[in-house]
XYZ file of C-alpha atoms in Angstrom:
212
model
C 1.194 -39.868 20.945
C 1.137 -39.024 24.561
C 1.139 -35.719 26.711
C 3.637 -35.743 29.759
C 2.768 -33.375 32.645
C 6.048 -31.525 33.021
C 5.418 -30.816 29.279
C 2.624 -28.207 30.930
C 4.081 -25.404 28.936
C 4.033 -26.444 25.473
C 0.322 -28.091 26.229
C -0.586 -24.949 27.413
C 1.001 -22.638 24.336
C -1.048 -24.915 22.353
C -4.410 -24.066 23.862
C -3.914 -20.723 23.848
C -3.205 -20.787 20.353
C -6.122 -22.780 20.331
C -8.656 -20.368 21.496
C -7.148 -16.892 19.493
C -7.882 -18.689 16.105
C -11.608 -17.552 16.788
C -13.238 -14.746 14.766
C -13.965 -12.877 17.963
C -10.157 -12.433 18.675
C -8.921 -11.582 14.329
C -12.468 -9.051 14.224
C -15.110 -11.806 12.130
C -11.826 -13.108 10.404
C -11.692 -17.437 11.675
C -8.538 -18.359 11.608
C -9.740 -22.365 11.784
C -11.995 -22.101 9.207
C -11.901 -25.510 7.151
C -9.538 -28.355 7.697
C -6.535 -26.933 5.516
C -6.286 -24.495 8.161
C -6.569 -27.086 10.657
C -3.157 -29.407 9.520
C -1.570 -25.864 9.063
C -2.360 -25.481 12.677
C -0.832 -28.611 13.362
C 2.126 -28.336 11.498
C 2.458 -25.089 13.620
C 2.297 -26.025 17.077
C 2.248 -29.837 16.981
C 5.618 -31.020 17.768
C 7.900 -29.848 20.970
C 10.267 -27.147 20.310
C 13.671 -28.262 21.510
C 12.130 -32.329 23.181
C 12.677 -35.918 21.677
C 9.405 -36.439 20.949
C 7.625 -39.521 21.228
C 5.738 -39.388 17.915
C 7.187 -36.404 15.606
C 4.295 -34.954 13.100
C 1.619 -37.296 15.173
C -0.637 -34.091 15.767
C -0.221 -33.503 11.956
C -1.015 -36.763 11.015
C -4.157 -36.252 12.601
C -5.309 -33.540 11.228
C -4.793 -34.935 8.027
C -6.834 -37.549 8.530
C -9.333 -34.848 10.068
C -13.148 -34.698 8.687
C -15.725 -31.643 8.598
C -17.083 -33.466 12.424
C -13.690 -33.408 13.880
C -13.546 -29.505 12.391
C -16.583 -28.855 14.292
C -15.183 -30.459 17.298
C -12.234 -28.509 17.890
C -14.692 -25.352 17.203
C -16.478 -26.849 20.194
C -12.751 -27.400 22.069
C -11.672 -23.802 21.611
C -14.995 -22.442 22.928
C -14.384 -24.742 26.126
C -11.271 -24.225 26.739
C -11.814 -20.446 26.263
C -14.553 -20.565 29.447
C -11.801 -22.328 31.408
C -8.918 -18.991 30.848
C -11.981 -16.467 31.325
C -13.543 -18.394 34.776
C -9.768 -19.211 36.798
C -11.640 -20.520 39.447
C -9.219 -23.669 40.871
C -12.052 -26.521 41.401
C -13.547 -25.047 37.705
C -10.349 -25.247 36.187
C -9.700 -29.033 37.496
C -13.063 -30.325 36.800
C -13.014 -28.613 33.310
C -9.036 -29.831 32.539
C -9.901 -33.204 33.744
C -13.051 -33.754 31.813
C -10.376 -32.573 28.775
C -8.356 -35.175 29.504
C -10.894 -37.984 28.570
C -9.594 -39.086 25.280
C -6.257 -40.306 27.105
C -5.339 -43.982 28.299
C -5.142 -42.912 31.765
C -1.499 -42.040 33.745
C 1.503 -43.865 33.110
C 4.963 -43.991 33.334
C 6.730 -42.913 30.382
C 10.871 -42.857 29.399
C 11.846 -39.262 30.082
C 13.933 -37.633 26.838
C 15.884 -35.292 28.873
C 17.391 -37.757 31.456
C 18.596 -40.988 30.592
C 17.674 -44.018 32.966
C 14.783 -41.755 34.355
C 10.997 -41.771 33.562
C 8.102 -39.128 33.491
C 3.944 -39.190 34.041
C 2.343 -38.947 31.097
C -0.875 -39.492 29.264
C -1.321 -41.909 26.264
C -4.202 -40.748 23.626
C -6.036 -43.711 23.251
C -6.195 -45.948 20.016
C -8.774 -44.110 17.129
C -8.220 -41.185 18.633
C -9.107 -38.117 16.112
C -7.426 -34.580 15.886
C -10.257 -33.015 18.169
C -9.721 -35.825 21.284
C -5.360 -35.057 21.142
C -6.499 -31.386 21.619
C -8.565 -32.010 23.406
C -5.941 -34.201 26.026
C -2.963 -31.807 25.119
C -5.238 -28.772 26.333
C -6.430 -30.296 29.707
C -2.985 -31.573 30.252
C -1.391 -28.197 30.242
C -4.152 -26.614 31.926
C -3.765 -29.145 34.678
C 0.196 -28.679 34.716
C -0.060 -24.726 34.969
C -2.799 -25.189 37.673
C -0.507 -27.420 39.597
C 2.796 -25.777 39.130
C 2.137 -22.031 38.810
C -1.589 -21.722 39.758
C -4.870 -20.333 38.959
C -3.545 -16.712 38.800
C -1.733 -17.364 35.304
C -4.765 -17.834 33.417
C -5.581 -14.270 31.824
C -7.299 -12.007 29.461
C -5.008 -10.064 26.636
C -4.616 -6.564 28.419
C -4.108 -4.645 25.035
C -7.351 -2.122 25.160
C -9.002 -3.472 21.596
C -8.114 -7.156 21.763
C -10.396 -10.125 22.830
C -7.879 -12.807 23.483
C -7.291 -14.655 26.320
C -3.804 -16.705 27.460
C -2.513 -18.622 29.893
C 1.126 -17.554 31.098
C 3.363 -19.844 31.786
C 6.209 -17.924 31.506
C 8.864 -18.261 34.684
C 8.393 -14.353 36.104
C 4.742 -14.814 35.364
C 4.651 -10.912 33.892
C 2.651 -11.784 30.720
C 0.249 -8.870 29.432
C -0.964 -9.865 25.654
C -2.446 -12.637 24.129
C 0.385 -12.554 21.164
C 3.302 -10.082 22.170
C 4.441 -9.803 18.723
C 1.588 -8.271 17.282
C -1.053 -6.987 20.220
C 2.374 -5.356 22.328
C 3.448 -3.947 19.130
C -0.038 -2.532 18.294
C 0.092 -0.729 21.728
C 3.702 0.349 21.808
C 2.891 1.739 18.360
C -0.130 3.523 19.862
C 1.333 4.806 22.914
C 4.077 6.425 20.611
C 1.811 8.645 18.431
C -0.088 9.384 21.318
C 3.521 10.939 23.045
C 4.208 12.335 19.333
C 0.725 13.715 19.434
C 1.252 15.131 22.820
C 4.116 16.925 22.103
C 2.816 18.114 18.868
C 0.175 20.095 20.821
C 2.164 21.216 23.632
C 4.097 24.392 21.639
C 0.011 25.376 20.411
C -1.014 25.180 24.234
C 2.111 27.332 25.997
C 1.263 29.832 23.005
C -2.355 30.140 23.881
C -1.392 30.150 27.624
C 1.152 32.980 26.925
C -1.560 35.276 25.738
């Protein structure tokens, strides 16, 4: 498999999937916690939504082939990575990204999918590689892409008040706020609405008491 660097977006969805599978973020509930859970993750996130890829199911395959080490490795990943989206420093996020990066064949030119005739930078992962070092190279590879194309500012912490996730946003208006929108923006729209029900509940009680 290889990672190509205008394929920033997808690397980067994958490491911040990566880092909210941790029991921190799900409240002493790891959602990586044996190498099941691993392929699943794989299966998940692995291929590009909507690309030609180079190497369909070669994240899967992988993980398949994963032992309790390369388990413990991507533990080790997530925590990295995680330091990276809570320290945005530029240089720290280079230095960090490119040390991620390691377990590819260095730069090349690869055939581009989406434009016939035309070609694309990308990253082989070397030969042996295991589940932890593609990770590995798809996480520093997207972390390197945002850095380059939207900068350090997208790398963020989940803004919902009783969530520890982190994200990086590499959406285009750059107006990101949660970790997982589905489920930490619903817990707060969901919050902020019985708080207004709440409110207005109490509101009659209070004019009463005022009136007297």
């Amino acid at each position: 498999m290889q990672v190509a660097l205008d394929d920033y977006a997808w690397a980067a969805g994958i490491a911040t999937e990566l880092v909210n599978t941790t029991a921190e973020v799900w409240r002493g509930d790891d959602r990586l916690p044996d190498l099941a859970a691993l392929v699943a993750f794989a299966e998940l996130h692995g291929d590009r939504s909507g690309s030609d890829d180079d190497a369909p199911g070669a994240l899967t395959e992988l993980a398949r082939h994963g032992r309790p080490a390369d388990l413990h490795a991507v533990h080790a990943l997530r925590t990295t990575v995680r330091d990276l989206i809570d320290h945005p420093d530029r240089a720290h996020l280079i230095a960090g990204a490119t040390r991620l990066t390691s377990p590819g064949q260095g730069a090349t030119l690869a055939p581009d999918p989406a434009h016939e005739g035309r070609t694309r930078w990308a990253v082989p992962l070397r030969d042996g590689a295991t589940i932890a070092d593609a990770l590995s190279l798809i996480c520093g590879m997207g972390i390197l892409g945002v850095v380059h194309t939207l900068g350090e500012r997208r790398f963020r912490a989940c803004t919902a008040p009783t969530c520890r996730g982190a994200f990086i946003d590499t959406t285009r208006p750059g107006s990101r706020r949660y970790c997982m929108p589905g489920l930490c923006g619903n817990r707060v729209n969901v919050a902020n609405h019985r708080a207004r029900q709440a409110a207005t509940r109490d509101r009659p009680a209070d004019s009463e008491q005022a009136g007297r």
